[in-house]
Amino acid sequence: MTAFQEHMRRAGERALEALPAPLRSEIYVISFRIWRHDSFDHRHPYLAIGYNTESEVRRVVATGGEPGEVRWSYAYACVGLARHLHASGALTRILGRPVPIVPFDMYRAGYEPELAEAANPPEVVADYLAWARAQEE
């Protein structure tokens, strides 16, 4: 086994151990999102480990989310985090103003406007949505 493989195994185990204990019985999927810091240089990959819970699926579907997207698209589960950062005031406190958050699924280009609309207050995301929808025409 290479040093890199050993590092990834330890990091993966640490990520799983860091999952919130009260949510562990609710977790039904672990996502591995592999990307590169420089999209043209395969020598600098990173792995982001995420998860989703049954209660989060029920909550988002109840607000109008499409069940399959809510359940299986890791980018859709990021909507709750974006909403929290807006609602808690963290974005405004840290950046001095509200800014839109655009969840991005690197394998499903074109899905961003729907996710951005779900993730942001309407007044914060209006300019982005106008631009994105104009691109579709």
Tab-separated table of N, CA and C in Angstrom:
chain	number	residue	atom	x	y	z
A	1	MET	N	0.845	-1.172	0.000
A	1	MET	CA	0.000	0.000	0.000
A	1	MET	C	0.897	1.245	0.000
A	2	THR	N	0.497	2.233	-0.804
A	2	THR	CA	1.281	3.465	-0.883
A	2	THR	C	0.943	4.376	0.294
A	3	ALA	N	1.788	5.360	0.528
A	3	ALA	CA	1.538	6.340	1.596
A	3	ALA	C	0.250	7.104	1.326
A	4	PHE	N	-0.006	7.407	0.055
A	4	PHE	CA	-1.226	8.124	-0.283
A	4	PHE	C	-2.472	7.286	0.031
A	5	GLN	N	-2.432	6.003	-0.319
A	5	GLN	CA	-3.571	5.133	-0.009
A	5	GLN	C	-3.808	5.072	1.499
A	6	GLU	N	-2.745	4.963	2.251
A	6	GLU	CA	-2.867	4.928	3.714
A	6	GLU	C	-3.455	6.235	4.239
A	7	HIS	N	-2.984	7.342	3.700
A	7	HIS	CA	-3.519	8.650	4.098
A	7	HIS	C	-5.020	8.719	3.819
A	8	MET	N	-5.451	8.299	2.630
A	8	MET	CA	-6.871	8.343	2.273
A	8	MET	C	-7.699	7.442	3.179
A	9	ARG	N	-7.187	6.285	3.517
A	9	ARG	CA	-7.922	5.391	4.418
A	9	ARG	C	-8.104	6.020	5.789
A	10	ARG	N	-7.032	6.598	6.327
A	10	ARG	CA	-7.133	7.251	7.643
A	10	ARG	C	-8.075	8.449	7.591
A	11	ALA	N	-7.953	9.256	6.543
A	11	ALA	CA	-8.816	10.433	6.410
A	11	ALA	C	-10.284	10.026	6.271
A	12	GLY	N	-10.541	8.977	5.508
A	12	GLY	CA	-11.912	8.492	5.363
A	12	GLY	C	-12.495	8.014	6.677
A	13	GLU	N	-11.697	7.280	7.436
A	13	GLU	CA	-12.168	6.805	8.740
A	13	GLU	C	-12.423	7.976	9.692
A	14	ARG	N	-11.533	8.987	9.678
A	14	ARG	CA	-11.735	10.164	10.530
A	14	ARG	C	-13.015	10.904	10.146
A	15	ALA	N	-13.279	11.003	8.847
A	15	ALA	CA	-14.500	11.674	8.391
A	15	ALA	C	-15.732	10.919	8.882
A	16	LEU	N	-15.710	9.602	8.816
A	16	LEU	CA	-16.853	8.825	9.305
A	16	LEU	C	-17.005	8.955	10.817
A	17	GLU	N	-15.897	8.947	11.530
A	17	GLU	CA	-15.959	9.103	12.989
A	17	GLU	C	-16.475	10.478	13.388
A	18	ALA	N	-16.309	11.477	12.519
A	18	ALA	CA	-16.761	12.840	12.816
A	18	ALA	C	-18.245	13.042	12.522
A	19	LEU	N	-18.904	12.058	11.911
A	19	LEU	CA	-20.337	12.195	11.654
A	19	LEU	C	-21.067	12.362	12.979
A	20	PRO	N	-22.025	13.279	13.050
A	20	PRO	CA	-22.737	13.520	14.311
A	20	PRO	C	-23.439	12.251	14.805
A	21	ALA	N	-23.135	11.854	16.016
A	21	ALA	CA	-23.700	10.620	16.576
A	21	ALA	C	-25.231	10.583	16.509
A	22	PRO	N	-25.934	11.676	16.826
A	22	PRO	CA	-27.401	11.608	16.778
A	22	PRO	C	-27.974	11.376	15.381
A	23	LEU	N	-27.196	11.656	14.355
A	23	LEU	CA	-27.688	11.483	12.981
A	23	LEU	C	-27.308	10.154	12.360
A	24	ARG	N	-26.425	9.425	12.960
A	24	ARG	CA	-25.892	8.216	12.319
A	24	ARG	C	-26.959	7.208	11.925
A	25	SER	N	-27.976	7.040	12.753
A	25	SER	CA	-29.028	6.073	12.405
A	25	SER	C	-29.919	6.579	11.275
A	26	GLU	N	-29.890	7.872	10.992
A	26	GLU	CA	-30.679	8.489	9.922
A	26	GLU	C	-29.936	8.541	8.589
A	27	ILE	N	-28.624	8.388	8.622
A	27	ILE	CA	-27.820	8.508	7.404
A	27	ILE	C	-28.076	7.298	6.511
A	28	TYR	N	-28.441	7.566	5.252
A	28	TYR	CA	-28.694	6.467	4.316
A	28	TYR	C	-27.709	6.466	3.149
A	29	VAL	N	-26.877	7.503	3.029
A	29	VAL	CA	-25.912	7.553	1.931
A	29	VAL	C	-24.706	8.394	2.348
A	30	ILE	N	-23.551	7.959	1.915
A	30	ILE	CA	-22.310	8.715	2.067
A	30	ILE	C	-21.892	9.099	0.650
A	31	SER	N	-21.592	10.374	0.436
A	31	SER	CA	-21.162	10.798	-0.903
A	31	SER	C	-19.656	11.030	-0.918
A	32	PHE	N	-19.054	10.613	-1.986
A	32	PHE	CA	-17.646	10.902	-2.265
A	32	PHE	C	-17.648	11.813	-3.492
A	33	ARG	N	-17.257	13.044	-3.307
A	33	ARG	CA	-17.186	13.999	-4.410
A	33	ARG	C	-15.710	14.212	-4.720
A	34	ILE	N	-15.303	13.741	-5.863
A	34	ILE	CA	-13.903	13.836	-6.269
A	34	ILE	C	-13.777	14.966	-7.285
A	35	TRP	N	-12.849	15.847	-7.054
A	35	TRP	CA	-12.662	17.003	-7.903
A	35	TRP	C	-11.185	17.335	-7.921
A	36	ARG	N	-10.825	18.307	-8.698
A	36	ARG	CA	-9.426	18.727	-8.760
A	36	ARG	C	-9.340	20.219	-8.472
A	37	HIS	N	-8.279	20.642	-7.815
A	37	HIS	CA	-8.070	22.065	-7.555
A	37	HIS	C	-7.871	22.822	-8.855
A	38	ASP	N	-7.254	22.187	-9.809
A	38	ASP	CA	-7.038	22.754	-11.133
A	38	ASP	C	-7.637	21.746	-12.108
A	39	SER	N	-8.708	22.124	-12.756
A	39	SER	CA	-9.443	21.156	-13.568
A	39	SER	C	-8.628	20.546	-14.702
A	40	PHE	N	-7.472	21.111	-15.008
A	40	PHE	CA	-6.641	20.556	-16.069
A	40	PHE	C	-5.451	19.762	-15.542
A	41	ASP	N	-5.300	19.718	-14.234
A	41	ASP	CA	-4.139	19.047	-13.652
A	41	ASP	C	-4.626	17.949	-12.717
A	42	HIS	N	-4.523	16.727	-13.146
A	42	HIS	CA	-5.027	15.587	-12.378
A	42	HIS	C	-4.140	15.230	-11.189
A	43	ARG	N	-3.067	15.974	-10.972
A	43	ARG	CA	-2.178	15.682	-9.846
A	43	ARG	C	-2.659	16.293	-8.536
A	44	HIS	N	-3.713	17.092	-8.566
A	44	HIS	CA	-4.175	17.778	-7.364
A	44	HIS	C	-5.654	17.493	-7.076
A	45	PRO	N	-6.007	16.233	-6.881
A	45	PRO	CA	-7.409	15.913	-6.599
A	45	PRO	C	-7.731	16.157	-5.120
A	46	TYR	N	-9.010	16.262	-4.841
A	46	TYR	CA	-9.451	16.223	-3.454
A	46	TYR	C	-10.733	15.415	-3.368
A	47	LEU	N	-11.005	14.958	-2.198
A	47	LEU	CA	-12.193	14.155	-1.931
A	47	LEU	C	-12.980	14.834	-0.818
A	48	ALA	N	-14.215	15.168	-1.102
A	48	ALA	CA	-15.119	15.713	-0.089
A	48	ALA	C	-16.108	14.604	0.268
A	49	ILE	N	-16.240	14.329	1.549
A	49	ILE	CA	-17.130	13.275	2.024
A	49	ILE	C	-18.351	13.918	2.654
A	50	GLY	N	-19.514	13.546	2.193
A	50	GLY	CA	-20.757	14.093	2.717
A	50	GLY	C	-21.742	12.991	3.024
A	51	TYR	N	-22.944	13.387	3.424
A	51	TYR	CA	-23.983	12.406	3.742
A	51	TYR	C	-25.347	13.062	3.611
A	52	ASN	N	-26.386	12.245	3.624
A	52	ASN	CA	-27.757	12.736	3.686
A	52	ASN	C	-28.538	11.849	4.643
A	53	THR	N	-29.612	12.403	5.191
A	53	THR	CA	-30.428	11.680	6.170
A	53	THR	C	-31.867	11.539	5.683
A	54	GLU	N	-32.533	10.536	6.192
A	54	GLU	CA	-33.937	10.316	5.855
A	54	GLU	C	-34.801	11.514	6.258
A	55	SER	N	-34.541	12.097	7.430
A	55	SER	CA	-35.361	13.232	7.865
A	55	SER	C	-35.145	14.448	6.964
A	56	GLU	N	-33.927	14.637	6.451
A	56	GLU	CA	-33.672	15.751	5.533
A	56	GLU	C	-34.421	15.534	4.229
A	57	VAL	N	-34.457	14.308	3.734
A	57	VAL	CA	-35.213	14.017	2.514
A	57	VAL	C	-36.689	14.340	2.735
A	58	ARG	N	-37.260	13.883	3.838
A	58	ARG	CA	-38.681	14.160	4.121
A	58	ARG	C	-38.937	15.664	4.198
A	59	ARG	N	-38.049	16.399	4.858
A	59	ARG	CA	-38.226	17.842	5.033
A	59	ARG	C	-38.196	18.560	3.687
A	60	VAL	N	-37.233	18.236	2.840
A	60	VAL	CA	-37.089	18.936	1.566
A	60	VAL	C	-38.188	18.524	0.593
A	61	VAL	N	-38.560	17.263	0.573
A	61	VAL	CA	-39.653	16.823	-0.298
A	61	VAL	C	-40.949	17.529	0.109
A	62	ALA	N	-41.154	17.730	1.402
A	62	ALA	CA	-42.360	18.423	1.879
A	62	ALA	C	-42.416	19.872	1.410
A	63	THR	N	-41.272	20.465	1.089
A	63	THR	CA	-41.249	21.849	0.594
A	63	THR	C	-41.300	21.914	-0.929
A	64	GLY	N	-41.482	20.763	-1.584
A	64	GLY	CA	-41.648	20.750	-3.025
A	64	GLY	C	-40.497	20.148	-3.808
A	65	GLY	N	-39.479	19.664	-3.126
A	65	GLY	CA	-38.354	19.054	-3.836
A	65	GLY	C	-38.743	17.753	-4.491
A	66	GLU	N	-38.124	17.459	-5.625
A	66	GLU	CA	-38.381	16.217	-6.344
A	66	GLU	C	-37.697	15.084	-5.585
A	67	PRO	N	-38.441	14.049	-5.189
A	67	PRO	CA	-37.883	13.013	-4.302
A	67	PRO	C	-36.569	12.381	-4.758
A	68	GLY	N	-36.450	12.034	-6.015
A	68	GLY	CA	-35.213	11.411	-6.482
A	68	GLY	C	-34.033	12.360	-6.407
A	69	GLU	N	-34.228	13.619	-6.797
A	69	GLU	CA	-33.151	14.603	-6.724
A	69	GLU	C	-32.734	14.841	-5.283
A	70	VAL	N	-33.720	14.996	-4.416
A	70	VAL	CA	-33.429	15.244	-3.008
A	70	VAL	C	-32.655	14.072	-2.415
A	71	ARG	N	-33.031	12.876	-2.763
A	71	ARG	CA	-32.411	11.686	-2.184
A	71	ARG	C	-31.013	11.415	-2.729
A	72	TRP	N	-30.790	11.608	-4.032
A	72	TRP	CA	-29.554	11.112	-4.625
A	72	TRP	C	-28.583	12.166	-5.149
A	73	SER	N	-28.981	13.401	-5.272
A	73	SER	CA	-28.055	14.430	-5.751
A	73	SER	C	-27.379	15.089	-4.556
A	74	TYR	N	-26.066	14.894	-4.418
A	74	TYR	CA	-25.377	15.462	-3.259
A	74	TYR	C	-25.487	16.979	-3.248
A	75	ALA	N	-25.553	17.615	-4.397
A	75	ALA	CA	-25.647	19.072	-4.441
A	75	ALA	C	-26.969	19.553	-3.842
A	76	TYR	N	-28.063	18.779	-4.008
A	76	TYR	CA	-29.355	19.182	-3.473
A	76	TYR	C	-29.290	19.255	-1.945
A	77	ALA	N	-28.543	18.281	-1.306
A	77	ALA	CA	-28.489	18.285	0.170
A	77	ALA	C	-27.754	19.497	0.713
A	78	CYS	N	-26.938	20.197	-0.164
A	78	CYS	CA	-26.205	21.416	0.213
A	78	CYS	C	-27.119	22.621	0.355
A	79	VAL	N	-28.364	22.529	-0.125
A	79	VAL	CA	-29.299	23.644	-0.047
A	79	VAL	C	-29.535	24.048	1.406
A	80	GLY	N	-29.673	23.084	2.287
A	80	GLY	CA	-29.905	23.387	3.701
A	80	GLY	C	-28.766	24.176	4.319
A	81	LEU	N	-27.544	23.834	3.976
A	81	LEU	CA	-26.393	24.575	4.490
A	81	LEU	C	-26.425	26.015	4.000
A	82	ALA	N	-26.706	26.207	2.730
A	82	ALA	CA	-26.770	27.565	2.189
A	82	ALA	C	-27.854	28.375	2.903
A	83	ARG	N	-29.012	27.777	3.098
A	83	ARG	CA	-30.095	28.476	3.808
A	83	ARG	C	-29.664	28.858	5.222
A	84	HIS	N	-28.978	27.948	5.888
A	84	HIS	CA	-28.500	28.243	7.242
A	84	HIS	C	-27.532	29.427	7.244
A	85	LEU	N	-26.602	29.449	6.307
A	85	LEU	CA	-25.626	30.535	6.268
A	85	LEU	C	-26.294	31.883	6.037
A	86	HIS	N	-27.382	31.885	5.272
A	86	HIS	CA	-28.156	33.118	5.104
A	86	HIS	C	-28.938	33.449	6.379
A	87	ALA	N	-29.705	32.479	6.874
A	87	ALA	CA	-30.593	32.718	8.017
A	87	ALA	C	-29.833	33.071	9.289
A	88	SER	N	-28.677	32.476	9.473
A	88	SER	CA	-27.901	32.752	10.682
A	88	SER	C	-27.215	34.106	10.627
A	89	GLY	N	-27.153	34.696	9.445
A	89	GLY	CA	-26.458	35.965	9.276
A	89	GLY	C	-24.963	35.820	9.077
A	90	ALA	N	-24.472	34.576	8.991
A	90	ALA	CA	-23.027	34.348	8.865
A	90	ALA	C	-22.456	34.994	7.605
A	91	LEU	N	-23.146	34.863	6.477
A	91	LEU	CA	-22.632	35.471	5.241
A	91	LEU	C	-22.510	36.981	5.387
A	92	THR	N	-23.553	37.604	5.887
A	92	THR	CA	-23.536	39.058	6.037
A	92	THR	C	-22.494	39.492	7.053
A	93	ARG	N	-22.369	38.760	8.138
A	93	ARG	CA	-21.386	39.103	9.172
A	93	ARG	C	-19.967	38.988	8.646
A	94	ILE	N	-19.698	37.932	7.901
A	94	ILE	CA	-18.334	37.680	7.440
A	94	ILE	C	-17.983	38.519	6.209
A	95	LEU	N	-18.917	38.647	5.267
A	95	LEU	CA	-18.629	39.359	4.021
A	95	LEU	C	-19.105	40.807	4.018
A	96	GLY	N	-19.896	41.175	5.021
A	96	GLY	CA	-20.389	42.543	5.086
A	96	GLY	C	-21.637	42.788	4.261
A	97	ARG	N	-22.134	41.746	3.606
A	97	ARG	CA	-23.337	41.851	2.792
A	97	ARG	C	-23.797	40.438	2.428
A	98	PRO	N	-25.076	40.276	2.108
A	98	PRO	CA	-25.516	38.957	1.644
A	98	PRO	C	-25.071	38.732	0.201
A	99	VAL	N	-24.641	37.519	-0.084
A	99	VAL	CA	-24.265	37.137	-1.447
A	99	VAL	C	-24.932	35.805	-1.761
A	100	PRO	N	-25.211	35.534	-3.034
A	100	PRO	CA	-25.832	34.253	-3.363
A	100	PRO	C	-24.844	33.094	-3.224
A	101	ILE	N	-25.388	31.945	-2.894
A	101	ILE	CA	-24.634	30.694	-2.872
A	101	ILE	C	-25.199	29.845	-4.003
A	102	VAL	N	-24.322	29.365	-4.890
A	102	VAL	CA	-24.753	28.576	-6.028
A	102	VAL	C	-24.199	27.160	-5.886
A	103	PRO	N	-25.019	26.212	-5.404
A	103	PRO	CA	-24.566	24.819	-5.346
A	103	PRO	C	-24.283	24.321	-6.762
A	104	PHE	N	-23.234	23.563	-6.900
A	104	PHE	CA	-22.802	23.112	-8.214
A	104	PHE	C	-22.544	21.617	-8.195
A	105	ASP	N	-23.149	20.932	-9.115
A	105	ASP	CA	-22.892	19.507	-9.305
A	105	ASP	C	-22.087	19.383	-10.584
A	106	MET	N	-20.805	19.069	-10.441
A	106	MET	CA	-19.906	19.091	-11.593
A	106	MET	C	-20.306	18.134	-12.702
A	107	TYR	N	-21.122	17.153	-12.402
A	107	TYR	CA	-21.524	16.192	-13.420
A	107	TYR	C	-22.889	16.486	-14.015
A	108	ARG	N	-23.548	17.537	-13.543
A	108	ARG	CA	-24.882	17.849	-14.037
A	108	ARG	C	-25.016	19.338	-14.291
A	109	ALA	N	-24.252	19.828	-15.211
A	109	ALA	CA	-24.301	21.248	-15.545
A	109	ALA	C	-25.725	21.628	-15.940
A	110	GLY	N	-26.124	22.809	-15.562
A	110	GLY	CA	-27.457	23.287	-15.877
A	110	GLY	C	-28.434	23.150	-14.730
A	111	TYR	N	-28.076	22.440	-13.705
A	111	TYR	CA	-28.940	22.223	-12.543
A	111	TYR	C	-28.792	23.358	-11.526
A	112	GLU	N	-27.794	24.198	-11.695
A	112	GLU	CA	-27.477	25.238	-10.717
A	112	GLU	C	-28.612	26.219	-10.449
A	113	PRO	N	-29.334	26.728	-11.463
A	113	PRO	CA	-30.388	27.702	-11.165
A	113	PRO	C	-31.456	27.167	-10.204
A	114	GLU	N	-31.873	25.932	-10.417
A	114	GLU	CA	-32.884	25.344	-9.527
A	114	GLU	C	-32.357	25.242	-8.099
A	115	LEU	N	-31.124	24.784	-7.952
A	115	LEU	CA	-30.543	24.666	-6.619
A	115	LEU	C	-30.321	26.035	-5.990
A	116	ALA	N	-29.839	26.987	-6.767
A	116	ALA	CA	-29.593	28.333	-6.240
A	116	ALA	C	-30.888	28.979	-5.778
A	117	GLU	N	-31.950	28.783	-6.527
A	117	GLU	CA	-33.245	29.345	-6.136
A	117	GLU	C	-33.715	28.753	-4.809
A	118	ALA	N	-33.491	27.461	-4.629
A	118	ALA	CA	-33.894	26.803	-3.384
A	118	ALA	C	-32.995	27.191	-2.213
A	119	ALA	N	-31.755	27.574	-2.496
A	119	ALA	CA	-30.766	27.805	-1.433
A	119	ALA	C	-30.703	29.231	-0.922
A	120	ASN	N	-31.281	30.180	-1.633
A	120	ASN	CA	-31.077	31.590	-1.313
A	120	ASN	C	-32.378	32.352	-1.157
A	121	PRO	N	-32.357	33.439	-0.374
A	121	PRO	CA	-33.511	34.342	-0.357
A	121	PRO	C	-33.693	34.941	-1.758
A	122	PRO	N	-34.927	35.155	-2.178
A	122	PRO	CA	-35.181	35.629	-3.552
A	122	PRO	C	-34.422	36.899	-3.918
A	123	GLU	N	-34.360	37.854	-3.010
A	123	GLU	CA	-33.705	39.119	-3.338
A	123	GLU	C	-32.191	38.982	-3.495
A	124	VAL	N	-31.604	37.967	-2.889
A	124	VAL	CA	-30.150	37.766	-2.967
A	124	VAL	C	-29.762	37.079	-4.273
A	125	VAL	N	-30.619	36.214	-4.761
A	125	VAL	CA	-30.274	35.392	-5.920
A	125	VAL	C	-30.898	35.892	-7.228
A	126	ALA	N	-31.671	36.965	-7.168
A	126	ALA	CA	-32.408	37.439	-8.349
A	126	ALA	C	-31.503	37.732	-9.542
A	127	ASP	N	-30.407	38.430	-9.341
A	127	ASP	CA	-29.515	38.765	-10.460
A	127	ASP	C	-28.934	37.507	-11.100
A	128	TYR	N	-28.497	36.579	-10.267
A	128	TYR	CA	-27.940	35.331	-10.799
A	128	TYR	C	-28.999	34.569	-11.595
A	129	LEU	N	-30.201	34.455	-11.043
A	129	LEU	CA	-31.245	33.701	-11.739
A	129	LEU	C	-31.620	34.351	-13.064
A	130	ALA	N	-31.677	35.689	-13.098
A	130	ALA	CA	-31.974	36.379	-14.356
A	130	ALA	C	-30.925	36.049	-15.396
A	131	TRP	N	-29.666	36.096	-14.989
A	131	TRP	CA	-28.580	35.776	-15.923
A	131	TRP	C	-28.664	34.325	-16.372
A	132	ALA	N	-28.820	33.409	-15.420
A	132	ALA	CA	-28.835	31.969	-15.733
A	132	ALA	C	-29.992	31.620	-16.657
A	133	ARG	N	-31.137	32.185	-16.417
A	133	ARG	CA	-32.292	31.869	-17.255
A	133	ARG	C	-32.146	32.476	-18.650
A	134	ALA	N	-31.495	33.618	-18.745
A	134	ALA	CA	-31.230	34.203	-20.060
A	134	ALA	C	-30.291	33.328	-20.874
A	135	GLN	N	-29.393	32.615	-20.199
A	135	GLN	CA	-28.461	31.720	-20.883
A	135	GLN	C	-29.190	30.525	-21.490
A	136	GLU	N	-30.317	30.148	-20.891
A	136	GLU	CA	-31.076	28.998	-21.363
A	136	GLU	C	-31.848	29.282	-22.641
A	137	GLU	N	-32.085	30.564	-22.925
A	137	GLU	CA	-32.910	30.936	-24.089
A	137	GLU	C	-32.156	30.817	-25.379
